[in-house]
Coordinates of C-alpha atoms in Angstrom, one line a residue:
M1 CA 49.3 -103.6 46.0
V2 CA 45.1 -102.4 46.0
L3 CA 45.0 -103.0 49.7
S4 CA 48.3 -100.0 50.2
R5 CA 46.4 -97.3 47.7
L6 CA 42.8 -98.2 49.8
L7 CA 45.1 -97.5 52.9
C8 CA 47.2 -94.3 51.6
A9 CA 44.3 -93.1 50.0
F10 CA 41.9 -93.3 54.0
L11 CA 44.8 -91.5 55.1
L12 CA 44.9 -88.5 53.1
A13 CA 41.0 -88.0 53.6
A14 CA 41.9 -88.6 57.4
C15 CA 44.9 -85.8 57.1
C16 CA 42.4 -83.0 55.4
C17 CA 39.3 -83.7 58.0
C18 CA 41.7 -83.4 60.7
R19 CA 43.0 -80.0 59.3
R20 CA 40.0 -78.9 58.8
A21 CA 38.4 -79.8 61.6
A22 CA 41.4 -77.6 63.6
G23 CA 41.9 -74.7 61.6
V24 CA 44.4 -73.9 59.3
P25 CA 44.4 -70.5 57.4
G26 CA 43.9 -70.8 54.2
E27 CA 42.2 -73.4 53.8
V28 CA 38.8 -72.3 54.2
E29 CA 36.4 -72.0 50.5
Q30 CA 36.6 -68.8 49.2
P31 CA 32.6 -66.7 49.3
E32 CA 32.2 -64.9 45.7
P33 CA 33.7 -61.3 45.8
E34 CA 31.5 -58.0 45.5
L35 CA 30.6 -57.3 42.5
V36 CA 31.6 -53.0 41.6
E37 CA 30.8 -51.5 38.7
A38 CA 32.0 -48.7 37.1
E39 CA 31.9 -46.8 33.5
V40 CA 35.0 -46.1 31.3
G41 CA 36.7 -43.3 32.2
S42 CA 34.2 -42.4 36.7
T43 CA 36.3 -43.0 39.6
A44 CA 35.6 -46.8 41.3
L45 CA 35.4 -47.2 44.9
L46 CA 36.3 -50.5 46.9
K47 CA 35.4 -51.2 49.8
C48 CA 37.2 -52.9 52.0
G49 CA 34.4 -55.3 54.0
A50 CA 33.0 -54.9 57.5
S51 CA 34.0 -58.0 58.1
H52 CA 36.8 -56.5 60.0
S53 CA 37.4 -54.1 63.1
P54 CA 38.4 -50.7 63.2
G55 CA 42.1 -51.5 64.5
N56 CA 42.3 -54.1 61.7
F57 CA 42.1 -51.1 59.3
S58 CA 45.4 -49.6 60.9
H59 CA 47.3 -51.5 58.6
I60 CA 45.9 -52.8 54.8
D61 CA 47.2 -54.5 51.3
W62 CA 45.7 -54.1 48.4
F63 CA 46.1 -56.5 45.6
S64 CA 45.3 -56.5 41.7
V65 CA 44.7 -60.4 41.1
H66 CA 45.9 -61.0 37.1
K67 CA 45.7 -64.2 35.4
E68 CA 44.6 -65.4 39.2
K69 CA 48.4 -63.7 40.5
P70 CA 47.7 -61.4 42.2
T71 CA 50.3 -57.9 42.9
L72 CA 50.4 -55.7 45.8
I73 CA 49.2 -52.5 44.6
F74 CA 48.8 -50.3 47.6
R75 CA 49.7 -50.3 51.4
V76 CA 48.0 -48.8 54.0
R77 CA 49.8 -48.3 57.5
Q78 CA 48.8 -46.7 60.5
G79 CA 45.9 -45.1 57.9
Q80 CA 48.3 -43.5 56.1
G81 CA 48.3 -44.7 52.2
Q82 CA 51.0 -45.6 50.1
S83 CA 51.0 -46.4 45.8
E84 CA 53.5 -49.1 45.4
P85 CA 55.6 -48.4 41.9
G86 CA 53.6 -50.1 38.6
E87 CA 49.9 -49.1 36.7
Y88 CA 47.9 -48.2 39.6
Q89 CA 50.6 -45.5 41.0
H90 CA 48.7 -42.7 40.5
R91 CA 44.9 -43.7 40.3
L92 CA 45.0 -44.6 43.9
S93 CA 44.0 -42.5 47.1
L94 CA 41.9 -43.4 50.0
E95 CA 38.7 -43.0 50.9
G96 CA 37.0 -42.2 54.3
K97 CA 38.5 -44.2 57.1
G98 CA 41.0 -45.3 55.3
T99 CA 38.3 -48.5 54.9
T100 CA 37.9 -47.3 50.9
L101 CA 40.5 -47.3 48.2
A102 CA 39.7 -45.4 45.3
L103 CA 40.5 -46.1 41.6
T104 CA 40.4 -43.3 39.4
H105 CA 40.2 -43.2 35.5
V106 CA 39.0 -46.4 34.8
T107 CA 39.8 -47.9 32.6
P108 CA 38.2 -52.4 29.9
H109 CA 42.0 -53.1 31.1
D110 CA 41.1 -52.2 35.2
E111 CA 37.7 -54.6 34.7
R112 CA 39.5 -57.5 37.2
I113 CA 39.6 -58.6 40.5
F114 CA 40.8 -56.5 43.6
L115 CA 41.2 -58.1 46.8
C116 CA 42.5 -56.5 50.1
Q117 CA 43.9 -58.2 53.6
G118 CA 44.9 -56.9 57.2
K119 CA 48.1 -57.7 59.3
H120 CA 46.3 -60.2 61.2
P121 CA 47.3 -63.9 60.1
R122 CA 43.7 -65.1 60.4
S123 CA 41.8 -62.4 59.0
Q124 CA 40.3 -63.3 56.0
E125 CA 40.7 -61.5 52.8
H126 CA 38.0 -59.9 51.4
R127 CA 37.8 -60.4 47.2
I128 CA 35.9 -57.3 44.8
Q129 CA 35.3 -57.6 41.1
L130 CA 35.3 -54.8 39.4
R131 CA 33.3 -54.8 36.6
V132 CA 34.1 -51.9 33.5
Y133 CA 31.0 -50.7 31.0
K134 CA 31.4 -48.3 27.7
A135 CA 28.0 -47.2 26.5
P136 CA 28.9 -48.1 22.4
E137 CA 29.0 -45.0 19.5
E138 CA 25.8 -44.3 17.6
P139 CA 25.6 -47.7 15.4
S140 CA 26.1 -46.7 11.6
I141 CA 25.3 -48.7 9.2
Q142 CA 25.8 -48.8 5.5
V143 CA 23.3 -50.1 2.6
N144 CA 24.5 -52.3 -0.5
A145 CA 24.0 -49.9 -3.4
L146 CA 24.8 -52.5 -6.2
G147 CA 21.5 -54.3 -5.5
I148 CA 20.1 -57.5 -4.7
S149 CA 18.1 -59.4 -7.4
V150 CA 15.6 -62.2 -6.8
N151 CA 17.7 -64.8 -8.3
S152 CA 20.1 -65.0 -6.5
R153 CA 20.5 -68.9 -4.9
E154 CA 22.2 -67.7 -2.1
P155 CA 21.7 -65.4 0.5
E156 CA 23.6 -61.8 -0.7
E157 CA 24.6 -58.8 1.6
V158 CA 21.7 -56.1 2.4
A159 CA 24.0 -54.0 4.3
T160 CA 26.6 -53.7 7.2
C161 CA 26.2 -51.8 11.1
V162 CA 28.8 -50.8 12.9
G163 CA 29.8 -49.4 16.5
R164 CA 32.1 -47.7 18.1
N165 CA 34.5 -48.2 21.0
G166 CA 32.1 -50.3 22.8
Y167 CA 32.7 -52.6 26.7
P168 CA 31.8 -55.4 27.0
I169 CA 30.8 -56.0 23.1
P170 CA 27.5 -55.4 23.1
Q171 CA 25.2 -56.9 21.5
V172 CA 23.2 -56.6 17.8
I173 CA 19.6 -57.9 16.2
W174 CA 18.8 -56.8 13.3
Y175 CA 15.6 -55.8 11.8
K176 CA 13.0 -55.6 8.6
N177 CA 10.4 -53.6 9.2
G178 CA 10.4 -53.7 13.1
Q179 CA 10.4 -57.2 12.4
P180 CA 13.7 -59.0 13.7
L181 CA 15.9 -61.2 11.9
K182 CA 17.7 -65.1 13.3
E183 CA 19.9 -66.7 11.5
E184 CA 17.4 -69.1 9.1
K185 CA 19.3 -71.5 6.4
N186 CA 19.9 -70.4 3.6
R187 CA 17.4 -67.7 3.7
V188 CA 19.4 -65.0 6.4
H189 CA 22.5 -65.1 7.1
I190 CA 25.0 -62.6 10.2
Q191 CA 27.9 -62.5 10.1
S192 CA 29.6 -60.1 13.3
S193 CA 32.6 -60.2 14.7
Q194 CA 35.2 -57.4 17.0
I195 CA 39.0 -55.7 16.7
V196 CA 40.2 -54.3 20.9
E197 CA 41.0 -51.5 20.4
S198 CA 44.3 -49.9 22.2
S199 CA 42.2 -47.8 24.3
G200 CA 40.4 -52.1 24.9
L201 CA 36.8 -51.0 23.8
Y202 CA 35.6 -52.8 20.9
T203 CA 34.3 -51.9 17.7
L204 CA 31.6 -54.4 15.8
R205 CA 31.1 -55.1 13.1
S206 CA 27.9 -57.0 11.7
V207 CA 26.8 -58.4 8.0
L208 CA 23.6 -58.6 7.5
K209 CA 23.2 -61.6 4.8
A210 CA 19.7 -62.3 2.9
Q211 CA 17.2 -63.8 0.3
L212 CA 15.7 -60.7 -0.7
L213 CA 11.9 -61.5 -3.0
K214 CA 10.1 -58.9 -5.2
E215 CA 7.4 -58.0 -1.9
D216 CA 10.8 -56.3 -0.8
K217 CA 11.9 -54.3 -3.0
D218 CA 10.5 -51.0 0.5
A219 CA 12.1 -53.1 3.3
E220 CA 13.5 -51.1 5.5
F221 CA 16.4 -52.3 8.2
Y222 CA 17.6 -51.1 10.9
C223 CA 20.5 -52.5 13.8
E224 CA 19.9 -51.7 17.5
L225 CA 23.2 -52.7 19.5
N226 CA 22.5 -53.8 22.8
Y227 CA 24.4 -53.3 26.0
R228 CA 24.9 -53.2 29.6
L229 CA 25.9 -49.9 31.8
P230 CA 25.4 -49.9 35.7
S231 CA 21.8 -47.7 35.6
G232 CA 20.8 -50.4 33.8
N233 CA 20.1 -52.3 29.6
H234 CA 20.2 -49.6 26.7
M235 CA 20.3 -49.7 23.6
K236 CA 20.9 -48.0 20.4
E237 CA 19.1 -47.7 16.8
S238 CA 20.9 -47.5 13.2
R239 CA 19.1 -44.8 10.9
E240 CA 16.6 -47.6 8.3
V241 CA 17.6 -48.1 5.0
T242 CA 16.3 -49.9 1.8
V243 CA 18.5 -51.8 -0.7
P244 CA 17.9 -51.8 -4.3
V245 CA 15.5 -55.0 -5.0
F246 CA 15.7 -56.2 -8.7
Y247 CA 13.3 -58.3 -10.4
P248 CA 11.7 -58.8 -14.3
A249 CA 8.9 -56.7 -15.1
E250 CA 5.5 -59.1 -15.6
K251 CA 3.4 -56.6 -16.8
V252 CA 4.0 -52.8 -19.1
W253 CA 1.5 -50.4 -19.3
L254 CA 0.7 -46.8 -21.0
E255 CA 1.0 -43.4 -19.4
V256 CA -0.1 -40.2 -20.3
E257 CA -0.3 -36.3 -18.7
P258 CA -1.8 -33.9 -18.0
V259 CA -4.4 -36.6 -17.2
G260 CA -8.4 -35.6 -18.1
M261 CA -9.4 -32.9 -21.1
L262 CA -7.3 -32.9 -23.5
K263 CA -6.4 -30.4 -25.7
E264 CA -4.1 -28.9 -28.4
G265 CA -1.0 -26.9 -27.6
D266 CA -0.9 -29.2 -24.9
R267 CA 2.4 -30.5 -23.9
V268 CA 1.3 -34.2 -23.9
E269 CA 3.9 -37.3 -22.7
I270 CA 3.4 -40.7 -23.7
R271 CA 4.9 -43.1 -20.7
C272 CA 5.5 -46.4 -20.6
L273 CA 6.0 -48.4 -16.5
A274 CA 7.0 -51.4 -16.1
D275 CA 6.4 -53.5 -12.2
G276 CA 10.2 -54.7 -12.8
N277 CA 13.6 -53.2 -11.9
P278 CA 15.2 -52.0 -13.5
P279 CA 12.7 -51.3 -16.0
P280 CA 12.7 -53.2 -19.3
H281 CA 14.0 -51.2 -22.7
F282 CA 10.6 -49.4 -23.8
S283 CA 9.0 -48.2 -27.4
I284 CA 6.0 -46.8 -27.6
S285 CA 3.4 -47.4 -30.9
K286 CA 1.0 -45.5 -32.9
Q287 CA -1.8 -47.5 -35.3
N288 CA -2.0 -46.5 -38.2
L289 CA -4.7 -45.5 -39.8
S290 CA -4.7 -46.0 -43.3
T291 CA -2.8 -49.9 -43.1
R292 CA -4.0 -50.5 -39.3
E293 CA -1.3 -51.6 -38.7
M294 CA 0.8 -50.5 -35.7
E295 CA 4.1 -48.0 -35.7
E296 CA 6.7 -47.6 -34.0
E297 CA 7.2 -43.1 -32.4
A298 CA 10.5 -41.2 -32.0
T299 CA 10.8 -41.3 -28.1
N300 CA 13.6 -39.3 -25.9
D301 CA 15.9 -40.7 -24.8
N302 CA 13.8 -41.3 -21.7
G303 CA 11.6 -43.0 -23.6
V304 CA 9.3 -40.3 -23.2
L305 CA 7.1 -39.2 -26.0
V306 CA 6.6 -35.9 -25.7
L307 CA 3.8 -34.3 -28.2
E308 CA 4.3 -29.8 -27.8
P309 CA 2.0 -29.2 -28.9
A310 CA -0.9 -31.6 -29.7
Q311 CA -2.3 -32.3 -32.7
K312 CA -5.1 -32.9 -33.5
E313 CA -3.7 -35.4 -35.6
H314 CA -1.9 -37.1 -33.1
S315 CA -5.5 -39.3 -31.8
G316 CA -5.4 -42.3 -31.7
L317 CA -4.3 -46.3 -30.3
Y318 CA -1.1 -46.8 -28.7
E319 CA 0.9 -49.3 -26.6
C320 CA 3.7 -50.2 -25.7
Q321 CA 6.8 -53.5 -25.9
G322 CA 8.6 -54.1 -22.8
L323 CA 12.2 -55.6 -23.9
D324 CA 13.8 -57.6 -20.5
L325 CA 17.6 -57.5 -21.3
E326 CA 18.9 -59.6 -19.4
T327 CA 15.9 -62.5 -20.1
T328 CA 15.0 -61.2 -23.1
A329 CA 11.4 -61.2 -22.3
S330 CA 9.0 -59.3 -24.8
L331 CA 6.0 -57.4 -23.1
Q332 CA 3.3 -56.0 -24.5
S333 CA 0.8 -53.1 -23.1
D334 CA -2.6 -52.7 -23.7
Q335 CA -3.7 -50.4 -26.4
Q336 CA -5.0 -46.7 -24.7
E337 CA -7.4 -43.7 -27.5
L338 CA -5.2 -40.6 -27.0
L339 CA -8.1 -37.6 -27.6
V340 CA -7.0 -34.9 -28.8
N341 CA -9.6 -32.7 -28.8
Y342 CA -9.3 -29.2 -31.7
V343 CA -11.0 -26.2 -32.6
S344 CA -11.0 -25.5 -36.2
D345 CA -9.5 -22.2 -37.8
V346 CA -12.4 -19.6 -37.4
L347 CA -14.2 -18.4 -40.3
V348 CA -16.6 -15.0 -40.3
S349 CA -18.0 -13.9 -43.3
P350 CA -17.7 -11.7 -44.5
A351 CA -14.0 -11.5 -44.0
A352 CA -14.1 -8.0 -45.7
P353 CA -17.7 -6.5 -44.2
E354 CA -18.4 -3.1 -45.2
S355 CA -21.6 -1.0 -45.7
Q356 CA -22.7 2.5 -45.7
E357 CA -24.5 4.7 -42.6
G358 CA -27.9 3.7 -41.8
S359 CA -28.7 -0.1 -43.0
S360 CA -27.8 -3.4 -41.8
L361 CA -24.6 -6.5 -41.5
T362 CA -25.2 -9.8 -40.4
L363 CA -22.7 -11.9 -39.6
T364 CA -21.9 -14.8 -39.6
C365 CA -19.6 -17.1 -37.7
E366 CA -17.9 -20.9 -38.2
A367 CA -15.7 -23.1 -37.0
E368 CA -15.6 -27.1 -35.6
S369 CA -15.0 -29.5 -33.4
N370 CA -15.1 -32.5 -32.1
Q371 CA -16.5 -31.2 -29.6
A372 CA -19.6 -28.8 -28.7
L373 CA -19.5 -25.8 -30.1
E374 CA -20.0 -22.4 -28.1
F375 CA -20.5 -18.9 -30.4
Q376 CA -19.8 -15.6 -28.8
W377 CA -19.1 -12.2 -30.4
L378 CA -17.3 -8.9 -28.5
R379 CA -16.3 -5.5 -29.7
E380 CA -12.9 -5.8 -29.4
K381 CA -12.1 -2.4 -28.7
T382 CA -13.7 -2.5 -24.9
G383 CA -14.2 -6.8 -24.9
K384 CA -18.1 -5.9 -24.6
V385 CA -20.6 -9.7 -25.9
L386 CA -22.6 -7.9 -28.3
E387 CA -24.3 -11.9 -29.0
K388 CA -24.2 -15.7 -27.3
G389 CA -24.2 -17.4 -31.4
P390 CA -22.1 -17.5 -34.2
V391 CA -24.7 -14.3 -36.2
L392 CA -24.1 -10.7 -35.7
Q393 CA -26.7 -8.5 -36.8
L394 CA -26.2 -4.6 -37.2
H395 CA -28.6 -2.0 -37.8
N396 CA -28.4 1.3 -38.7
L397 CA -24.8 1.6 -38.8
K398 CA -23.2 5.3 -38.4
R399 CA -19.6 5.9 -38.5
E400 CA -18.8 4.8 -34.9
A401 CA -19.9 1.1 -35.2
G402 CA -17.2 1.0 -38.0
G403 CA -13.8 -1.7 -35.7
G404 CA -13.1 -5.2 -34.7
Y405 CA -15.8 -6.8 -34.4
R406 CA -15.1 -10.3 -33.0
C407 CA -15.7 -14.2 -32.6
V408 CA -14.5 -16.9 -30.5
A409 CA -16.0 -20.5 -30.9
S410 CA -14.6 -22.3 -28.0
V411 CA -15.8 -26.0 -25.8
P412 CA -16.8 -25.2 -22.6
S413 CA -16.1 -29.2 -21.6
V414 CA -11.8 -28.1 -22.2
P415 CA -10.9 -25.8 -19.5
G416 CA -9.6 -23.2 -22.0
L417 CA -10.3 -25.0 -25.5
N418 CA -10.8 -21.5 -28.0
R419 CA -10.2 -19.6 -31.7
T420 CA -10.6 -16.2 -32.4
Q421 CA -11.0 -14.9 -35.6
L422 CA -11.3 -10.3 -35.7
V423 CA -12.8 -8.8 -38.4
N424 CA -13.0 -4.8 -39.2
V425 CA -16.1 -3.5 -40.3
A426 CA -16.7 -0.8 -42.5
I427 CA -18.2 2.0 -42.8
F428 CA -18.5 4.1 -46.0
G429 CA -17.8 8.1 -45.9
P430 CA -16.0 11.0 -46.3
P431 CA -12.7 11.3 -43.7
W432 CA -13.5 12.1 -39.8
M433 CA -10.8 14.9 -38.7
A434 CA -10.1 14.5 -34.7
L435 CA -10.4 18.2 -34.3
K436 CA -11.6 21.1 -36.6
Q437 CA -8.2 23.4 -35.9
R438 CA -5.8 24.2 -33.1
K439 CA -3.7 27.0 -31.7
M440 CA -0.2 25.8 -30.0
W441 CA 2.6 27.6 -28.4
V442 CA 5.7 27.7 -30.1
Q443 CA 9.0 29.8 -30.5
K444 CA 11.2 30.5 -33.1
N445 CA 13.8 28.7 -34.6
T446 CA 12.9 25.5 -32.7
V447 CA 12.0 22.5 -35.2
L448 CA 8.0 21.4 -34.1
N449 CA 6.2 18.0 -33.3
L450 CA 2.7 18.3 -35.3
S451 CA 0.3 15.5 -36.0
C452 CA -3.1 15.1 -37.3
E453 CA -5.9 11.7 -36.3
A454 CA -8.3 10.9 -39.4
S455 CA -11.0 8.5 -39.9
G456 CA -13.4 6.7 -43.1
H457 CA -13.6 4.3 -46.0
P458 CA -12.1 4.4 -47.8
R459 CA -8.9 4.7 -45.7
P460 CA -7.7 8.6 -46.1
T461 CA -4.3 9.5 -47.1
I462 CA -2.9 12.9 -45.6
S463 CA -1.4 16.1 -46.6
W464 CA 0.3 18.7 -45.2
N465 CA 0.4 22.6 -46.7
V466 CA 3.7 22.7 -45.9
K467 CA 7.2 21.4 -45.8
G468 CA 9.2 19.1 -43.8
M469 CA 9.8 15.4 -42.7
A470 CA 6.5 13.4 -42.8
S471 CA 5.7 9.7 -41.6
E472 CA 3.0 7.6 -41.3
Q473 CA 1.1 4.8 -37.7
D474 CA -1.9 2.9 -39.7
Q475 CA -4.3 3.4 -35.9
D476 CA -6.7 0.3 -37.5
P477 CA -7.5 -0.3 -41.6
Q478 CA -9.3 2.8 -41.6
S479 CA -7.9 5.0 -39.5
V480 CA -4.2 7.0 -40.1
L481 CA -1.5 9.5 -37.6
S482 CA 0.4 11.6 -39.7
F483 CA 3.9 14.1 -38.1
L484 CA 5.6 16.8 -40.0
N485 CA 8.2 17.5 -37.9
V486 CA 8.8 21.2 -39.2
L487 CA 11.0 24.2 -38.7
V488 CA 9.1 27.2 -36.4
T489 CA 9.2 30.6 -40.0
P490 CA 7.9 33.6 -39.5
Q491 CA 6.0 32.7 -42.2
L492 CA 4.8 29.4 -40.7
L493 CA 3.9 31.8 -37.4
E494 CA 1.8 33.7 -40.0
T495 CA 0.0 31.0 -42.5
G496 CA 0.1 28.5 -39.7
A497 CA -0.4 24.6 -40.9
E498 CA -2.7 22.8 -42.6
C499 CA -3.6 19.4 -42.5
V500 CA -5.7 17.1 -45.8
A501 CA -7.4 14.0 -45.4
S502 CA -9.1 12.4 -48.7
N503 CA -11.0 10.0 -49.8
S504 CA -12.5 8.7 -52.5
L505 CA -15.9 10.1 -50.5
G506 CA -14.5 13.3 -50.0
K507 CA -11.3 15.4 -47.9
N508 CA -11.6 17.0 -44.4
T509 CA -8.9 19.6 -42.8
T510 CA -7.4 20.2 -39.3
T511 CA -5.8 24.2 -38.9
I512 CA -3.3 24.6 -36.9
F513 CA -2.4 28.0 -34.9
L514 CA 0.4 28.1 -33.8
E515 CA 1.5 31.9 -31.1
L516 CA 4.8 33.2 -30.1
D517 CA 5.2 32.1 -26.6
S518 CA 8.9 33.9 -25.9
S519 CA 8.1 33.2 -22.1
R520 CA 7.8 29.3 -22.7
T521 CA 10.8 27.1 -22.1
G522 CA 9.3 24.1 -23.8
L523 CA 7.1 22.6 -26.3
N524 CA 4.1 20.9 -25.5
V525 CA 1.8 18.9 -28.7
S526 CA -1.2 17.5 -27.8
T527 CA -2.6 13.8 -28.2
V528 CA -6.2 13.4 -29.0
S529 CA -7.4 10.4 -28.4
P530 CA -10.1 8.9 -31.3
H531 CA -13.2 8.9 -29.5
T532 CA -13.9 13.4 -29.0
R533 CA -13.0 12.7 -33.4
A534 CA -15.4 14.9 -35.2
N535 CA -18.3 14.7 -38.0
S536 CA -17.0 15.8 -41.6
T537 CA -19.7 17.5 -41.6
S538 CA -19.8 19.9 -38.5
T539 CA -18.5 23.5 -37.4
E540 CA -16.6 22.1 -34.4
K541 CA -14.2 25.0 -33.4
K542 CA -11.9 25.0 -30.4
L543 CA -12.3 26.9 -27.4
P544 CA -10.0 30.3 -27.4
E545 CA -7.2 30.3 -25.8
P546 CA -6.9 32.2 -22.3
E547 CA -5.4 35.8 -23.3
S548 CA -1.7 36.5 -21.4
K549 CA -1.7 38.2 -17.9
G550 CA -0.1 41.0 -19.8
V551 CA -3.4 41.8 -21.7
V552 CA -5.3 42.2 -18.1
I553 CA -2.8 44.4 -16.6
V554 CA -3.2 46.9 -19.0
A555 CA -6.7 46.6 -19.2
V556 CA -6.6 47.0 -15.0
T557 CA -4.4 50.4 -15.3
V558 CA -6.8 52.0 -18.1
C559 CA -10.1 51.2 -15.8
V560 CA -8.2 53.4 -13.0
L561 CA -7.4 56.0 -15.0
V562 CA -10.9 56.7 -16.8
L563 CA -12.2 56.0 -13.1
A564 CA -10.0 59.1 -11.9
V565 CA -10.8 61.7 -14.6
L566 CA -14.6 60.8 -14.1
G567 CA -13.9 61.8 -10.4
A568 CA -12.2 65.1 -11.2
V569 CA -14.8 66.3 -13.7
L570 CA -18.1 64.8 -11.3
Y571 CA -16.3 67.9 -8.6
F572 CA -15.1 70.4 -11.0
F573 CA -18.7 70.7 -12.4
Y574 CA -19.6 71.0 -8.2
K575 CA -17.3 73.6 -6.6
K576 CA -19.1 75.5 -9.7
G577 CA -22.7 74.9 -9.2
K578 CA -23.9 73.7 -11.6
L579 CA -24.6 70.1 -10.3
P580 CA -28.6 70.6 -8.6
C581 CA -27.0 68.7 -5.6
G582 CA -28.2 69.8 -1.7
R583 CA -30.5 71.4 -0.6
S584 CA -30.8 74.6 -2.4
G585 CA -30.7 73.1 -5.3
K586 CA -33.7 71.2 -4.2
Q587 CA -35.5 74.2 -3.4
E588 CA -35.0 76.1 -7.2
M589 CA -36.5 72.8 -8.5
E590 CA -39.6 72.8 -6.3
R591 CA -39.6 76.6 -7.4
N592 CA -39.8 76.1 -11.3
T593 CA -41.9 73.4 -10.8
S594 CA -45.1 75.5 -9.2
I595 CA -44.4 78.3 -12.3

């Protein structure tokens, strides 16, 4: 039995050797197929090969091999091509001299072997492997917005990367802070899957899972797709993302804004900070100066203590407490001192200074602060600095020295920290009037607005000698401005209006003369600034108003008539010989002289 089996094996081997030696067609070993690469949507050129002689190209059959089954798709007869019915019927055509088959609108389904074979029985078939490529779209990345806790015992999802419509399936690589990530047991896990679309293209979905540490709170993750095209290897990167990382706080501390020297009136915010995420629940306490105990302060919804405006009473020691609601652990910050710099109210003595003309006056300014103070005295109406220091001395006072003086107490080391106090100096004397006399042009039966200004100490009162609607306006503690609305009547035109200002030391008047002017359509009421005031003992008069144009014209006419009459008279006497003019007159005078 064994001998018969050996004999059969020997005969089979001998038969095979004889067939190879005889060159039986189809029994030779097939060479590797020629590789042709094309992108989706392009045209692939399939050449039948250079092993055939020109004569053989007149009769060629093209086949597509799918699942090792060849299917006739194209015939070439006498240089003319014809497609066979099927999936390639409208996408095939001949190129060149009939040796190249053009396949248009390449799709992923076209990735297969194509072969061509001539008519001659001994002609060798030519096999072509068509490789199809398609670059994927830009990768999209979706981060886990819910975040990852460092206390998690297993890798949690960090982000998901999706690359759509690529062919073949691209390779995905994950990066953290620019460094590629690899699978690591219980630390890093990358799970990828793909979907085949109806077009034959692939959509890749890759999920990165990892265990993160506190140090990864700012880590940047992204994915990279690597793929190949006929032109070579390529890659596309997604945007970088940061995943929320949750970790317990280890330390809490206080922060004060603004930074630097604080002053009364500032808006001050005191907030707690911690190195945990999410931050713990905060509370802020201040030391009670009486009991030395820390007492909790009321904060806003964000746990921030707002001092607005800040006062010196807000100075003191503050501390922060943090409570982790997950672990119930409590943390306490170091105590921090808050200093609100201040300047107290400024006091000036005397508070209501008054003096006689020619005398002297001393003003003293006082204030308190926790810092070194500087004082200045300014004239209120001009802003001019009169003195640097807390004491201002005024000598040989005149009426003009009355009015406002301002003391400024400031802290040079804290910009913007200052307090001021205004004091009015009164100089005893009878009222001063802005003007002694005024003239106004008016129209009959119109309402006229008259004004009168006076100052003095004691503060004067103003009265009018005509009836009307009067009102007053205080200029300063020693000055008053009175207004009178009055109807222009013939009697008012005749008498005018008189303003009388009086106090316990005397009185003074201003007379307003009214002139009728029918050519004017409006009335102008002049106002006088305080620096034009006259002394009550002066005899100041307002310059006369210019005469009207009618008066000037009449005067010129009269002068012309007088000159004309005078010229006529002289001419009459000249004709009568009464005037000693001419040569004869001169001789008569000489004769009389000699006599």
